[in-house]
Amino acid sequence: MSKIKIAELFYSIQGEGRYMGVPSVFLRTFGCNFKCAGFGMPRGELSTEVESIANRVVEFKDYNELPLVSTGCDSYASWDPRFKDLSPMLTSEAITDRIMEILPHNEWLDEHLVITGGEPLLGWQRAYPDLLNNPKMKALKEITFETNGTQKLTPDFKEYLRKWNSEVGKELTFSVSAKLPCSGEKWEEAILPDVVCEYEQVGTAYLKFVIATEEDRDYALKAASEYRAAGFKGHVYLMPVGGVESVYALNNKAVAIMAMKHGLRYSDRLQVPLFKNEWGT
Ligand code: SF4
């Protein structure tokens, strides 16, 4: 039976993108190929906020006890190896049992599954078929992978997803949060249009760019045109930066206006005003 290292598994409302407002189970896998330490920092500087947390990691017995950060990656503990012991390795049976427990009717009704990270399309691709083939997952109709858009699908997993998505009533989505230079990651490693175009061969894909400044907007427009040039057909969203409410509130209206001006979609981050972006939301 396959196992997946799980940072978080919780039930909430999807706060971002196409499924904003939809009740959802979030499965946050462990591991990421990026660090995104540039978020919230002056250009060219990297956040060290997580260092002081990592130095006292032994104080935390549970993922949910970890402090939130206002710079760098807001889900740092889902990939930083110093926090790996807070993420158990669970069998697909244990994961599906837990999902049934947290669904309000202990079965799939209109809820959707979000497989997020970290970066959920790293090595776990080989484990998802076993998870999704579990009888308890049969009634699940909609899945979103929240990905940074850098990981190619393996041929086997691509074929599996193509079949899953072709079943009547099922819908597969890739929410691609491609990382702009404000993340601190390199353009040539983060903006990979061919990878995202491949996702469109097996489901619906859309791009979601995190915006803090007009410079970010300009990079988002540049990136969007590179994806389009490669054949990408999906929607493009602009989403305000801000894992904490004070930062989000400074940005959200300006980003909504930017999106309108450029004929792009606006994505909120409902989990910030509703739930303060706490773990498990
Ligand atoms: S890609 Fe996402 S999970 Fe990975 S470091 Fe960046 S923001 Fe964090």
mmCIF file of C-alpha atoms in Angstrom, residues 19-257:
data_model
loop_
_atom_site.group_PDB
_atom_site.id
_atom_site.type_symbol
_atom_site.label_atom_id
_atom_site.label_comp_id
_atom_site.label_asym_id
_atom_site.label_seq_id
_atom_site.Cartn_x
_atom_site.Cartn_y
_atom_site.Cartn_z
ATOM 1 C CA TYR A 19 -13.182 26.914 -6.431
ATOM 2 C CA MET A 20 -13.266 29.926 -4.087
ATOM 3 C CA GLY A 21 -15.994 29.303 -1.499
ATOM 4 C CA VAL A 22 -16.291 25.562 -2.150
ATOM 5 C CA PRO A 23 -16.070 23.296 0.921
ATOM 6 C CA SER A 24 -12.889 21.309 0.472
ATOM 7 C CA VAL A 25 -10.634 18.719 2.012
ATOM 8 C CA PHE A 26 -7.022 19.893 1.904
ATOM 9 C CA LEU A 27 -4.292 17.282 1.716
ATOM 10 C CA ARG A 28 -0.961 19.043 2.164
ATOM 11 C CA THR A 29 1.935 16.826 1.138
ATOM 12 C CA PHE A 30 5.478 17.287 2.404
ATOM 13 C CA GLY A 31 8.303 18.522 0.175
ATOM 14 C CA CYS A 32 8.957 21.331 -2.286
ATOM 15 C CA ASN A 33 11.608 22.112 -4.903
ATOM 16 C CA PHE A 34 11.524 25.847 -4.033
ATOM 17 C CA LYS A 35 11.972 27.992 -0.910
ATOM 18 C CA CYS A 36 10.307 31.257 -1.989
ATOM 19 C CA ALA A 37 12.245 33.188 0.673
ATOM 20 C CA GLY A 38 11.787 36.448 -1.260
ATOM 21 C CA PHE A 39 8.071 36.878 -0.513
ATOM 22 C CA GLY A 40 7.409 40.051 1.479
ATOM 23 C CA MET A 41 11.066 41.132 1.357
ATOM 24 C CA PRO A 42 12.750 44.089 -0.368
ATOM 25 C CA ARG A 43 13.864 42.966 -3.836
ATOM 26 C CA GLY A 44 17.071 40.949 -3.685
ATOM 27 C CA GLU A 45 16.733 40.073 0.026
ATOM 28 C CA LEU A 46 15.657 36.726 1.427
ATOM 29 C CA SER A 47 13.607 36.111 4.548
ATOM 30 C CA THR A 48 15.283 34.535 7.580
ATOM 31 C CA GLU A 49 12.099 34.622 9.686
ATOM 32 C CA VAL A 50 11.855 30.854 9.835
ATOM 33 C CA GLU A 51 15.371 30.475 11.291
ATOM 34 C CA SER A 52 14.360 31.425 14.828
ATOM 35 C CA ILE A 53 11.413 28.996 14.621
ATOM 36 C CA ALA A 54 13.647 26.190 13.363
ATOM 37 C CA ASN A 55 16.092 26.804 16.239
ATOM 38 C CA ARG A 56 13.366 25.870 18.723
ATOM 39 C CA VAL A 57 11.651 23.169 16.687
ATOM 40 C CA VAL A 58 11.746 20.719 19.606
ATOM 41 C CA GLU A 59 9.231 22.931 21.449
ATOM 42 C CA PHE A 60 6.532 22.116 18.893
ATOM 43 C CA LYS A 61 4.705 18.828 19.223
ATOM 44 C CA ASP A 62 2.208 19.459 16.453
ATOM 45 C CA TYR A 63 2.245 21.217 13.075
ATOM 46 C CA ASN A 64 -0.637 23.455 14.210
ATOM 47 C CA GLU A 65 1.451 24.889 17.068
ATOM 48 C CA LEU A 66 3.977 26.464 14.681
ATOM 49 C CA PRO A 67 4.035 30.279 14.389
ATOM 50 C CA LEU A 68 2.767 31.914 11.196
ATOM 51 C CA VAL A 69 5.261 33.994 9.232
ATOM 52 C CA SER A 70 4.735 37.219 7.318
ATOM 53 C CA THR A 71 7.728 36.837 4.956
ATOM 54 C CA GLY A 72 8.960 33.932 2.872
ATOM 55 C CA CYS A 73 6.853 30.831 2.225
ATOM 56 C CA ASP A 74 3.776 30.775 4.466
ATOM 57 C CA SER A 75 3.745 26.966 4.453
ATOM 58 C CA TYR A 76 7.445 26.587 5.290
ATOM 59 C CA ALA A 77 6.905 23.585 7.550
ATOM 60 C CA SER A 78 5.492 21.585 4.645
ATOM 61 C CA TRP A 79 8.925 21.333 3.011
ATOM 62 C CA ASP A 80 11.710 22.546 5.311
ATOM 63 C CA PRO A 81 13.484 19.359 6.448
ATOM 64 C CA ARG A 82 13.964 20.792 9.925
ATOM 65 C CA PHE A 83 10.202 20.369 10.453
ATOM 66 C CA LYS A 84 9.869 16.980 8.787
ATOM 67 C CA ASP A 85 9.144 15.094 12.001
ATOM 68 C CA LEU A 86 5.868 17.008 12.363
ATOM 69 C CA SER A 87 4.584 15.416 9.115
ATOM 70 C CA PRO A 88 3.722 11.727 9.485
ATOM 71 C CA MET A 89 4.039 9.196 6.679
ATOM 72 C CA LEU A 90 0.514 7.795 6.268
ATOM 73 C CA THR A 91 -0.857 4.900 4.240
ATOM 74 C CA SER A 92 -3.574 5.628 1.700
ATOM 75 C CA GLU A 93 -5.967 3.695 3.956
ATOM 76 C CA ALA A 94 -5.138 5.937 6.939
ATOM 77 C CA ILE A 95 -5.514 9.060 4.798
ATOM 78 C CA THR A 96 -8.911 8.032 3.426
ATOM 79 C CA ASP A 97 -10.123 7.035 6.917
ATOM 80 C CA ARG A 98 -9.144 10.480 8.186
ATOM 81 C CA ILE A 99 -10.870 12.154 5.228
ATOM 82 C CA MET A 100 -14.100 10.325 6.030
ATOM 83 C CA GLU A 101 -13.812 11.508 9.651
ATOM 84 C CA ILE A 102 -13.456 15.176 8.752
ATOM 85 C CA LEU A 103 -16.114 15.313 6.031
ATOM 86 C CA PRO A 104 -19.289 16.654 7.683
ATOM 87 C CA HIS A 105 -21.424 13.682 6.503
ATOM 88 C CA ASN A 106 -18.542 11.198 6.583
ATOM 89 C CA GLU A 107 -18.855 10.751 2.838
ATOM 90 C CA TRP A 108 -18.173 12.830 -0.270
ATOM 91 C CA LEU A 109 -21.150 15.017 -1.208
ATOM 92 C CA ASP A 110 -20.410 18.328 -2.935
ATOM 93 C CA GLU A 111 -16.960 18.785 -1.380
ATOM 94 C CA HIS A 112 -13.835 18.910 -3.486
ATOM 95 C CA LEU A 113 -10.338 17.626 -2.769
ATOM 96 C CA VAL A 114 -7.355 19.959 -2.876
ATOM 97 C CA ILE A 115 -3.966 18.258 -3.061
ATOM 98 C CA THR A 116 -1.499 20.943 -2.113
ATOM 99 C CA GLY A 117 1.938 21.393 -0.627
ATOM 100 C CA GLY A 118 4.732 22.059 -0.608
ATOM 101 C CA GLU A 119 4.782 20.915 -4.191
ATOM 102 C CA PRO A 120 2.354 17.986 -4.530
ATOM 103 C CA LEU A 121 3.606 16.844 -7.948
ATOM 104 C CA LEU A 122 7.067 15.833 -6.763
ATOM 105 C CA GLY A 123 7.596 12.130 -6.010
ATOM 106 C CA TRP A 124 4.080 11.545 -4.657
ATOM 107 C CA GLN A 125 2.699 11.162 -8.187
ATOM 108 C CA ARG A 126 3.356 7.438 -7.864
ATOM 109 C CA ALA A 127 1.234 7.211 -4.689
ATOM 110 C CA TYR A 128 -1.915 9.086 -5.775
ATOM 111 C CA PRO A 129 -3.514 6.305 -7.872
ATOM 112 C CA ASP A 130 -3.583 4.012 -4.830
ATOM 113 C CA LEU A 131 -5.150 6.810 -2.784
ATOM 114 C CA LEU A 132 -7.747 7.740 -5.402
ATOM 115 C CA ASN A 133 -8.613 4.107 -6.158
ATOM 116 C CA ASN A 134 -9.568 3.513 -2.537
ATOM 117 C CA PRO A 135 -13.328 2.688 -2.437
ATOM 118 C CA LYS A 136 -13.883 5.572 0.008
ATOM 119 C CA MET A 137 -12.802 7.999 -2.739
ATOM 120 C CA LYS A 138 -15.197 6.690 -5.377
ATOM 121 C CA ALA A 139 -17.827 9.420 -4.921
ATOM 122 C CA LEU A 140 -15.251 12.229 -5.094
ATOM 123 C CA LYS A 141 -15.974 14.304 -8.208
ATOM 124 C CA GLU A 142 -13.537 17.213 -8.233
ATOM 125 C CA ILE A 143 -9.823 17.417 -7.505
ATOM 126 C CA THR A 144 -7.466 20.378 -7.676
ATOM 127 C CA PHE A 145 -3.692 20.057 -7.592
ATOM 128 C CA GLU A 146 -2.224 23.289 -6.246
ATOM 129 C CA THR A 147 1.183 23.279 -7.885
ATOM 130 C CA ASN A 148 4.006 25.667 -8.688
ATOM 131 C CA GLY A 149 3.896 24.395 -12.275
ATOM 132 C CA THR A 150 7.438 23.066 -12.507
ATOM 133 C CA GLN A 151 6.890 19.316 -12.293
ATOM 134 C CA LYS A 152 6.231 17.224 -15.366
ATOM 135 C CA LEU A 153 3.677 14.453 -15.036
ATOM 136 C CA THR A 154 5.110 10.955 -15.247
ATOM 137 C CA PRO A 155 3.677 9.013 -18.228
ATOM 138 C CA ASP A 156 1.887 6.568 -15.890
ATOM 139 C CA PHE A 157 0.334 9.277 -13.742
ATOM 140 C CA LYS A 158 -0.639 11.328 -16.772
ATOM 141 C CA GLU A 159 -2.512 8.345 -18.195
ATOM 142 C CA TYR A 160 -4.146 7.674 -14.828
ATOM 143 C CA LEU A 161 -5.348 11.297 -14.592
ATOM 144 C CA ARG A 162 -6.602 11.276 -18.168
ATOM 145 C CA LYS A 163 -8.810 8.284 -17.364
ATOM 146 C CA TRP A 164 -9.965 9.714 -14.015
ATOM 147 C CA ASN A 165 -10.936 13.007 -15.648
ATOM 148 C CA SER A 166 -12.826 11.272 -18.454
ATOM 149 C CA GLU A 167 -15.271 9.564 -16.081
ATOM 150 C CA VAL A 168 -18.719 11.125 -16.146
ATOM 151 C CA GLY A 169 -19.082 13.990 -13.680
ATOM 152 C CA LYS A 170 -15.391 14.096 -12.674
ATOM 153 C CA GLU A 171 -13.278 17.184 -13.067
ATOM 154 C CA LEU A 172 -9.563 17.635 -12.590
ATOM 155 C CA THR A 173 -7.987 21.077 -12.142
ATOM 156 C CA PHE A 174 -4.417 22.317 -11.863
ATOM 157 C CA SER A 175 -4.170 25.589 -9.985
ATOM 158 C CA VAL A 176 -0.729 26.763 -11.054
ATOM 159 C CA SER A 177 0.856 29.345 -8.784
ATOM 160 C CA ALA A 178 3.834 30.132 -10.983
ATOM 161 C CA LYS A 179 6.520 31.955 -9.030
ATOM 162 C CA LEU A 180 7.530 35.447 -10.123
ATOM 163 C CA PRO A 181 10.891 37.068 -9.198
ATOM 164 C CA CYS A 182 9.376 38.474 -5.953
ATOM 165 C CA SER A 183 9.460 34.877 -4.649
ATOM 166 C CA GLY A 184 13.246 34.859 -4.844
ATOM 167 C CA GLU A 185 13.198 31.961 -7.316
ATOM 168 C CA LYS A 186 14.852 32.168 -10.741
ATOM 169 C CA TRP A 187 12.634 32.928 -13.761
ATOM 170 C CA GLU A 188 14.088 30.143 -15.885
ATOM 171 C CA GLU A 189 13.385 27.583 -13.152
ATOM 172 C CA ALA A 190 9.927 28.879 -12.237
ATOM 173 C CA ILE A 191 8.244 29.827 -15.523
ATOM 174 C CA LEU A 192 7.989 26.580 -17.472
ATOM 175 C CA PRO A 193 5.168 26.965 -20.031
ATOM 176 C CA ASP A 194 5.599 23.517 -21.601
ATOM 177 C CA VAL A 195 5.014 21.831 -18.240
ATOM 178 C CA VAL A 196 1.757 23.707 -17.677
ATOM 179 C CA CYS A 197 0.556 23.139 -21.246
ATOM 180 C CA GLU A 198 0.938 19.420 -20.565
ATOM 181 C CA TYR A 199 -1.418 19.701 -17.574
ATOM 182 C CA GLU A 200 -4.057 21.036 -19.975
ATOM 183 C CA GLN A 201 -3.893 17.723 -21.844
ATOM 184 C CA VAL A 202 -5.476 15.931 -18.867
ATOM 185 C CA GLY A 203 -7.557 18.576 -17.091
ATOM 186 C CA THR A 204 -8.284 22.267 -16.676
ATOM 187 C CA ALA A 205 -5.313 24.445 -15.749
ATOM 188 C CA TYR A 206 -5.201 28.058 -14.695
ATOM 189 C CA LEU A 207 -2.412 30.411 -13.669
ATOM 190 C CA LYS A 208 -2.457 32.372 -10.431
ATOM 191 C CA PHE A 209 0.152 35.057 -9.868
ATOM 192 C CA VAL A 210 0.800 36.566 -6.431
ATOM 193 C CA ILE A 211 1.059 40.361 -6.741
ATOM 194 C CA ALA A 212 2.459 42.947 -4.328
ATOM 195 C CA THR A 213 3.670 45.709 -6.628
ATOM 196 C CA GLU A 214 3.331 47.085 -10.136
ATOM 197 C CA GLU A 215 6.629 45.384 -10.940
ATOM 198 C CA ASP A 216 5.033 42.026 -10.018
ATOM 199 C CA ARG A 217 2.126 42.864 -12.304
ATOM 200 C CA ASP A 218 4.526 43.553 -15.164
ATOM 201 C CA TYR A 219 6.287 40.220 -14.566
ATOM 202 C CA ALA A 220 2.893 38.467 -14.419
ATOM 203 C CA LEU A 221 1.923 39.939 -17.781
ATOM 204 C CA LYS A 222 5.299 38.923 -19.241
ATOM 205 C CA ALA A 223 4.934 35.391 -17.880
ATOM 206 C CA ALA A 224 1.328 35.119 -19.102
ATOM 207 C CA SER A 225 2.418 36.025 -22.608
ATOM 208 C CA GLU A 226 5.149 33.336 -22.490
ATOM 209 C CA TYR A 227 2.557 30.725 -21.436
ATOM 210 C CA ARG A 228 0.185 31.884 -24.182
ATOM 211 C CA ALA A 229 2.983 31.709 -26.765
ATOM 212 C CA ALA A 230 3.510 28.064 -25.782
ATOM 213 C CA GLY A 231 -0.204 27.345 -26.345
ATOM 214 C CA PHE A 232 -1.634 27.744 -22.844
ATOM 215 C CA LYS A 233 -5.395 28.316 -23.067
ATOM 216 C CA GLY A 234 -6.534 28.622 -19.443
ATOM 217 C CA HIS A 235 -7.535 31.588 -17.321
ATOM 218 C CA VAL A 236 -5.038 33.909 -15.621
ATOM 219 C CA TYR A 237 -5.681 35.189 -12.090
ATOM 220 C CA LEU A 238 -3.959 37.931 -10.125
ATOM 221 C CA MET A 239 -4.026 37.368 -6.363
ATOM 222 C CA PRO A 240 -2.878 39.811 -3.657
ATOM 223 C CA VAL A 241 0.181 38.933 -1.597
ATOM 224 C CA GLY A 242 -0.528 38.543 2.097
ATOM 225 C CA GLY A 243 -0.550 35.513 4.341
ATOM 226 C CA VAL A 244 -1.326 37.897 7.189
ATOM 227 C CA GLU A 245 -4.349 40.179 7.227
ATOM 228 C CA SER A 246 -2.490 43.496 7.529
ATOM 229 C CA VAL A 247 -0.507 42.827 4.330
ATOM 230 C CA TYR A 248 -3.486 41.356 2.464
ATOM 231 C CA ALA A 249 -5.691 44.351 3.317
ATOM 232 C CA LEU A 250 -3.130 46.764 1.880
ATOM 233 C CA ASN A 251 -3.134 44.959 -1.447
ATOM 234 C CA ASN A 252 -6.416 43.302 -2.278
ATOM 235 C CA LYS A 253 -8.301 46.246 -3.764
ATOM 236 C CA ALA A 254 -5.341 47.467 -5.811
ATOM 237 C CA VAL A 255 -4.800 43.975 -7.232
ATOM 238 C CA ALA A 256 -8.520 43.619 -8.061
ATOM 239 C CA ILE A 257 -8.340 46.903 -9.985
#
